[in-house]
XYZ file of C-alpha atoms in Angstrom:
489
model
C -11.473 -8.693 20.385
C -10.843 -5.122 19.445
C -7.089 -4.720 19.779
C -5.330 -4.280 16.456
C -1.906 -5.129 15.119
C -2.616 -3.202 11.938
C -4.314 -6.338 10.688
C -6.305 -6.670 13.852
C -6.095 -6.715 17.598
C -5.241 -8.551 20.759
C -8.119 -9.206 23.138
C -7.580 -7.738 26.603
C -9.477 -7.209 29.850
C -7.839 -4.952 32.349
C -8.572 -3.103 35.550
C -5.920 -0.641 36.651
C -6.055 0.943 40.084
C -4.261 4.092 41.151
C -1.997 1.995 43.354
C -1.186 -0.264 40.415
C -0.172 2.742 38.340
C 2.369 3.676 40.992
C 3.695 0.130 41.060
C 3.887 0.106 37.282
C 5.886 3.314 37.230
C 8.336 1.996 39.792
C 8.711 -1.404 38.160
C 8.660 -0.625 34.468
C 9.220 3.084 33.793
C 12.257 4.869 35.202
C 11.337 8.242 36.632
C 13.558 11.263 36.337
C 13.747 13.727 39.188
C 10.764 16.043 39.253
C 11.350 19.581 38.120
C 9.569 22.489 39.823
C 5.884 22.504 38.932
C 4.628 25.197 36.631
C 1.931 27.419 38.017
C -1.524 26.784 36.628
C -2.858 29.446 34.331
C -5.228 31.405 36.599
C -7.080 32.958 33.671
C -8.316 29.724 32.167
C -12.022 29.168 31.843
C -13.472 25.701 32.354
C -14.197 25.458 28.633
C -10.604 26.367 27.734
C -9.226 23.865 30.258
C -11.487 21.176 28.859
C -10.180 21.754 25.329
C -6.579 21.679 26.538
C -7.262 18.386 28.319
C -8.796 16.934 25.160
C -5.763 18.038 23.141
C -3.402 16.604 25.771
C -5.268 13.319 25.863
C -5.073 13.008 22.079
C -1.392 14.016 22.083
C -0.421 11.259 24.510
C -2.735 8.545 23.221
C -0.270 6.777 20.935
C 2.390 6.881 23.650
C 0.190 5.386 26.354
C -1.327 2.832 23.973
C 2.061 1.640 22.771
C 3.401 1.318 26.294
C 0.357 -0.698 27.373
C 0.743 -2.898 24.305
C 4.421 -3.391 25.125
C 3.601 -4.513 28.654
C 0.832 -6.849 27.601
C 3.038 -8.473 24.972
C 6.395 -8.592 26.793
C 5.784 -8.707 30.555
C 5.593 -12.504 30.359
C 7.748 -15.393 31.540
C 7.913 -17.299 28.254
C 6.847 -16.938 24.603
C 3.199 -17.372 23.726
C 1.329 -17.153 20.454
C 1.528 -13.353 20.366
C 3.892 -12.562 23.244
C 7.476 -13.036 24.361
C 9.660 -11.724 27.192
C 11.292 -8.349 26.687
C 14.374 -8.765 24.519
C 13.260 -11.862 22.607
C 11.194 -12.816 19.558
C 7.964 -14.680 19.310
C 7.304 -16.325 15.958
C 3.837 -17.271 14.766
C 4.291 -20.549 12.885
C 1.137 -20.652 10.800
C -2.011 -18.829 9.833
C -4.655 -18.820 12.541
C -7.503 -21.283 11.974
C -10.769 -19.858 10.718
C -12.214 -20.272 14.217
C -9.461 -18.172 15.843
C -10.645 -15.181 17.866
C -7.380 -13.821 19.231
C -6.629 -11.124 16.632
C -9.284 -9.091 14.845
C -8.861 -8.685 11.082
C -5.682 -10.741 10.984
C -4.095 -11.585 7.644
C -3.623 -14.949 5.971
C -0.662 -13.825 3.863
C 2.306 -13.454 6.211
C 3.574 -14.976 9.434
C 4.226 -12.630 12.340
C 7.442 -12.287 14.299
C 7.885 -9.664 17.015
C 10.288 -8.537 19.706
C 10.089 -5.707 22.227
C 13.485 -4.243 23.060
C 14.727 -2.177 25.986
C 17.177 0.331 24.544
C 18.576 1.229 27.928
C 21.382 -0.897 26.516
C 21.842 -0.794 22.728
C 20.372 -3.834 20.998
C 21.618 -5.676 17.914
C 19.043 -7.077 15.467
C 19.977 -9.317 12.560
C 18.173 -11.215 9.826
C 19.450 -13.624 7.153
C 19.392 -13.140 3.412
C 15.798 -13.514 2.225
C 15.465 -13.883 -1.537
C 12.325 -14.388 -3.619
C 10.048 -13.721 -0.651
C 8.507 -10.508 0.638
C 9.332 -9.643 4.241
C 9.121 -6.534 6.363
C 10.005 -5.456 9.898
C 8.307 -2.327 11.215
C 10.391 -0.506 13.805
C 7.856 1.079 16.155
C 8.949 3.537 18.836
C 6.864 4.389 21.913
C 5.228 7.291 20.097
C 4.005 4.728 17.523
C 6.107 6.408 14.854
C 7.552 4.134 12.166
C 10.306 6.150 10.506
C 12.237 3.042 9.567
C 11.302 -0.343 8.172
C 13.581 -3.234 7.315
C 12.578 -5.451 4.421
C 12.387 -6.343 0.777
C 11.293 -2.949 -0.538
C 13.008 -0.733 2.015
C 16.464 -2.174 2.709
C 16.776 -5.104 0.311
C 17.143 -8.862 0.517
C 20.719 -9.190 1.792
C 21.484 -10.348 5.317
C 21.930 -7.344 7.599
C 22.750 -6.366 11.175
C 21.335 -3.279 12.855
C 22.276 -1.405 16.016
C 19.289 0.210 17.758
C 20.062 2.825 20.399
C 17.884 4.880 22.712
C 17.902 8.491 23.955
C 21.255 9.965 24.923
C 23.423 7.115 23.693
C 26.933 8.020 22.636
C 29.300 5.307 21.569
C 31.098 3.635 18.733
C 29.111 1.693 16.170
C 30.790 -1.653 15.460
C 31.870 -2.263 11.905
C 29.241 -3.870 9.725
C 26.261 -2.589 11.713
C 23.649 -0.128 10.491
C 22.909 2.327 13.303
C 19.420 3.685 13.951
C 18.836 5.963 16.954
C 15.445 6.281 18.641
C 13.913 8.923 20.925
C 12.305 6.283 23.155
C 13.667 3.697 25.551
C 11.531 0.881 24.151
C 11.229 -0.292 20.551
C 8.931 -2.793 18.881
C 10.289 -4.868 15.995
C 7.212 -6.205 14.173
C 7.957 -8.608 11.340
C 5.853 -10.148 8.587
C 7.187 -12.886 6.321
C 5.232 -14.052 3.272
C 4.309 -17.726 3.357
C 2.277 -20.199 1.374
C -0.020 -22.292 3.540
C 1.742 -25.549 2.670
C 3.962 -27.707 4.904
C 6.886 -27.297 2.521
C 6.790 -23.517 2.370
C 6.010 -23.074 6.060
C 9.110 -25.121 6.873
C 11.214 -22.702 4.817
C 9.727 -19.686 6.601
C 10.234 -21.295 10.000
C 13.954 -21.628 9.252
C 14.051 -17.929 8.400
C 12.163 -16.994 11.575
C 14.634 -18.978 13.650
C 17.376 -16.700 12.327
C 15.697 -13.460 13.427
C 17.933 -12.518 16.352
C 18.254 -9.769 18.959
C 21.062 -9.512 21.514
C 22.428 -6.717 23.717
C 25.412 -4.941 22.192
C 27.607 -6.191 25.061
C 26.807 -9.787 24.070
C 27.213 -9.424 20.319
C 29.743 -11.892 18.942
C 29.883 -13.801 22.232
C 28.167 -16.871 23.573
C 24.822 -15.574 24.773
C 21.970 -17.325 26.537
C 18.819 -15.257 26.829
C 17.336 -15.039 30.309
C 13.841 -13.582 30.534
C 13.495 -10.582 32.842
C 11.359 -11.204 35.933
C 7.646 -10.730 35.379
C 6.712 -7.502 37.138
C 3.523 -6.913 39.071
C 2.236 -4.085 36.922
C -1.404 -4.136 37.991
C -2.949 -4.929 34.623
C -4.434 -8.113 33.229
C -3.134 -9.218 29.879
C -6.360 -9.881 28.002
C -8.078 -6.497 27.737
C -8.078 -4.184 24.745
C -5.804 -1.205 25.450
C -8.623 1.188 24.542
C -10.553 -0.190 27.531
C -7.457 -0.220 29.715
C -6.925 3.442 28.975
C -10.518 4.344 29.811
C -10.129 2.540 33.135
C -7.195 4.799 34.042
C -9.379 7.862 34.404
C -7.979 11.372 34.094
C -5.358 11.154 36.846
C -4.153 7.709 35.862
C -3.876 8.566 32.190
C -1.967 11.813 32.566
C 0.301 10.355 35.265
C 1.171 7.479 32.948
C 1.888 9.955 30.196
C 4.061 12.299 32.285
C 6.036 9.394 33.738
C 6.943 8.298 30.223
C 7.951 11.808 29.109
C 10.891 12.357 29.132
C 12.174 9.345 31.108
C 11.290 6.792 28.428
C 10.106 8.940 25.526
C 11.691 12.204 24.450
C 9.189 14.604 22.908
C 9.982 15.778 19.392
C 11.141 19.398 18.980
C 7.950 20.213 17.072
C 5.934 19.150 20.127
C 7.203 22.140 22.154
C 4.025 24.229 21.632
C 1.877 21.327 22.803
C 4.072 20.707 25.853
C 3.765 24.380 26.757
C 0.011 24.375 26.188
C -0.803 21.346 28.344
C 1.298 22.706 31.214
C -1.435 25.328 31.687
C -3.560 22.687 33.422
C -0.712 21.028 35.296
C 0.299 18.327 32.795
C 4.084 18.580 32.946
C 6.563 15.931 31.763
C 8.303 14.274 34.695
C 5.824 15.603 37.248
C 2.794 13.988 38.867
C -0.616 15.191 37.813
C -3.330 15.701 40.415
C -6.693 16.842 39.150
C -7.807 17.527 42.747
C -5.566 20.597 42.682
C -7.607 22.140 39.874
C -10.594 24.424 40.591
C -13.871 22.577 41.051
C -15.407 23.912 37.847
C -12.398 22.742 35.810
C -12.482 19.330 37.475
C -16.112 19.000 36.470
C -15.326 20.078 32.899
C -12.557 17.473 32.582
C -14.499 14.538 34.007
C -15.762 13.131 30.699
C -12.670 13.896 28.584
C -11.606 10.211 28.301
C -14.932 9.164 26.814
C -15.111 12.243 24.585
C -11.716 11.435 23.089
C -12.498 7.729 22.751
C -15.654 8.538 20.822
C -13.817 11.075 18.689
C -11.115 8.567 17.748
C -13.653 5.923 16.794
C -15.550 8.419 14.673
C -12.362 9.627 13.037
C -11.344 6.052 12.217
C -14.569 5.557 10.260
C -13.721 8.603 8.142
C -9.953 8.171 7.908
C -8.735 8.109 4.336
C -10.981 8.537 1.321
C -13.837 6.662 -0.276
C -12.951 4.930 -3.551
C -15.858 3.018 -5.089
C -17.093 2.074 -1.634
C -13.645 1.097 -0.345
C -12.048 3.103 2.444
C -8.485 3.760 1.264
C -6.044 5.099 3.832
C -2.556 5.865 2.558
C -1.353 7.931 5.515
C 0.283 6.732 8.693
C 3.590 5.705 10.269
C 4.977 9.279 10.449
C 2.624 12.013 11.656
C 4.522 15.181 12.557
C 2.096 17.270 14.607
C -1.007 15.515 13.291
C -1.719 14.109 16.735
C -5.331 13.262 15.942
C -4.423 10.922 13.088
C -1.704 9.338 15.203
C -4.119 8.771 18.074
C -6.758 7.399 15.719
C -4.352 4.783 14.399
C -3.300 3.929 17.960
C -6.898 3.442 19.026
C -8.102 1.384 16.080
C -5.210 0.243 13.904
C -2.046 -0.009 15.985
C 0.583 0.382 14.534
C 0.075 1.682 11.034
C 2.602 0.639 8.416
C 4.424 2.885 6.006
C 2.118 3.262 2.990
C 5.026 2.432 0.705
C 5.129 -0.985 2.374
C 1.418 -1.833 2.332
C -2.043 -0.327 1.929
C -5.218 -2.052 3.139
C -8.449 -0.799 1.533
C -11.547 -2.150 3.313
C -15.202 -2.141 2.341
C -18.418 -2.932 4.159
C -20.707 -1.860 1.306
C -21.501 -2.551 -2.323
C -21.451 -0.046 -5.187
C -24.778 1.465 -4.044
C -23.612 1.997 -0.465
C -25.722 -0.913 0.828
C -24.059 -3.089 3.473
C -22.636 -6.361 2.228
C -24.509 -9.519 3.230
C -23.607 -13.036 2.124
C -27.243 -13.904 1.563
C -26.773 -11.909 -1.624
C -24.283 -12.517 -4.428
C -21.556 -10.004 -5.340
C -18.838 -9.648 -7.929
C -15.688 -7.599 -8.276
C -14.070 -7.358 -11.705
C -10.531 -6.286 -12.502
C -10.340 -5.174 -16.109
C -7.551 -6.569 -18.249
C -4.333 -4.795 -17.324
C -5.869 -3.254 -14.189
C -5.003 -5.806 -11.531
C -3.850 -4.405 -8.157
C -0.579 -2.649 -9.027
C 2.130 -4.099 -6.807
C 5.786 -4.899 -7.329
C 6.371 -8.312 -8.932
C 8.327 -9.356 -5.834
C 5.270 -8.698 -3.659
C 1.582 -9.613 -3.871
C -2.026 -8.619 -3.251
C -4.901 -10.394 -1.532
C -8.572 -10.009 -0.581
C -9.678 -11.404 2.782
C -13.250 -12.247 3.809
C -14.356 -11.246 7.310
C -17.565 -11.915 9.162
C -18.566 -9.053 11.458
C -19.110 -9.704 15.170
C -17.597 -7.059 17.461
C -14.549 -7.253 15.247
C -13.557 -8.741 11.915
C -13.079 -12.530 11.877
C -12.246 -15.234 9.376
C -15.233 -17.139 8.042
C -15.018 -20.954 8.359
C -16.226 -22.466 5.083
C -16.315 -25.687 3.142
C -13.472 -24.647 0.858
C -11.249 -23.699 3.820
C -10.512 -20.572 1.796
C -9.835 -17.371 3.731
C -8.487 -15.219 0.905
C -8.239 -14.759 -2.816
C -4.809 -13.625 -3.938
C -1.975 -13.960 -6.399
C -1.558 -17.505 -5.020
C -4.847 -18.641 -6.563
C -5.253 -20.296 -9.960
C -8.006 -18.033 -11.264
C -10.311 -18.556 -14.240
C -10.081 -15.413 -16.388
C -12.823 -14.057 -18.639
C -12.489 -14.252 -22.430
C -11.528 -10.575 -22.609
C -8.713 -11.065 -20.090
C -10.548 -9.515 -17.166
C -10.926 -11.266 -13.807
C -14.240 -11.566 -11.952
C -14.285 -12.616 -8.299
C -17.381 -13.835 -6.458
C -18.425 -13.180 -2.856
C -21.490 -14.946 -1.485
C -22.594 -17.716 0.844
C -23.766 -20.238 -1.733
C -21.617 -21.484 -4.579
C -21.807 -19.275 -7.703
C -21.555 -22.463 -9.777
C -18.903 -25.138 -10.244
C -17.350 -23.245 -13.164
C -16.839 -20.161 -10.959
C -15.662 -21.746 -7.712
C -11.986 -21.111 -8.475
C -12.815 -17.383 -8.192
C -15.184 -17.684 -5.222
C -14.505 -16.429 -1.716
C -17.258 -17.895 0.501
C -19.118 -15.406 2.714
C -21.270 -15.927 5.792
C -25.035 -15.684 5.270
C -24.779 -12.441 7.236
C -23.036 -9.058 7.078
C -19.394 -9.223 6.005
C -16.440 -7.012 5.123
C -13.600 -7.326 2.625
C -10.033 -6.128 3.079
C -7.741 -5.828 0.061
C -4.048 -5.871 0.904
C -1.506 -4.409 -1.476
C 2.034 -5.219 -0.357
C 4.740 -3.041 -1.925
C 2.284 -0.958 -3.961
C 3.558 0.825 -7.052
C 5.064 4.215 -6.297
C 4.395 5.498 -9.817
C 1.147 5.346 -11.817
C -0.855 3.246 -11.758
C -0.652 3.443 -7.975
C -3.020 3.391 -5.035
C -0.661 5.811 -3.302
C -1.436 8.730 -5.630
C -4.963 7.698 -6.559
C -4.100 6.814 -10.151
C -5.442 3.321 -9.382
C -8.292 2.387 -7.094
C -10.094 -0.840 -6.231
C -13.157 -1.501 -8.399
C -16.605 -1.525 -6.775
C -18.270 -4.593 -5.303
C -21.446 -5.086 -7.338
C -24.525 -6.976 -6.232
C -25.445 -9.662 -8.765
């Protein structure tokens, strides 16, 4: 499992043939009439063409990844654990068990809800009043840009109704609706609702989830029975990581997917104009088919390994994204990228879709204070000094999750059935008011078990989640607060 939903990823295996790409375009992506092809730049060297192809591949990566994710999650006949037909919600009803291997690096703090919407017709989304409980809905367009988020710290706790519209829509916004326009035909509504892992609290959250609604504008206020769209033969299996799906496309498949989406389903931002002009030099033109066979032989040879080059580059960039703070990798950028296409592509490849930093920040560490990899055969501590707990809004929370490492990050089954330490725990504080947490395989002692997060007797990683982090000092957003180091005992 390598596919991520910020927390983690959906496992996928996919083979996509050239014929399947054509079927996909016809079935799922409306194509505008082709415009006259631009002439290839005759003065380009193979090296220059190769760099343009790399830049083009990076530019389109979030778009192609998001569209693949949309298909794999919504081209289904009925709701599943992490899927639902286009135009409807799926609601995850509980935390995954410790043995679950469907989502890498998932959280054990919030329950997921998600809907993919087709904005060919405006869609109406509504949620009830949600008091005394953190919730958030990321609104993810096809470019994987999250300019808007609905939730406790962005729009408030009152019940609300939103009108989402796609490119070119002109109409009247009904009274009482908040209108948000998008540059893409499809929109992901990804929700997280805080929940305690108790039957009583889960029942409350389930009632809230049942009130998360989407309907077409034409059906708003009327009796409406959702009918799932037919499942299309799109040529891809549903259980392969999109990164692998994309590699399987090859050069022609990838750029054809990209140019079929632009501008039919995804309007490029005005600031993208220089990039659009640049990539046209090698025949990558929105709304037009791409055929590498029409390029000179030396340029074809130079472009052959571009998919793997970019894949490697994105993985390397992910490892260095953000900054090192006492061994923790802290990334407080994402959601809105402007022309930083590399960062956007990196998030798409490894952390789809990033949240707005003002909503949550997820520092992760694989090492102790000396830079040595964490291993549960050893004992470790982390101490928050008095008054220096993770700075989050009182209406939100923080947590630390234990992950064992095995081609992904997975919960660790343990005798305490404890997956996290968080504000939900009844900690034992030190005499000076500080808090020491313990991470190791064997018990640190009966008097310390309230502060113990069991680790595998093997390499592990820790992810600290700060929901609704402070916007003023002390804050992880400006670096005035940082997570303390993990120290080997």
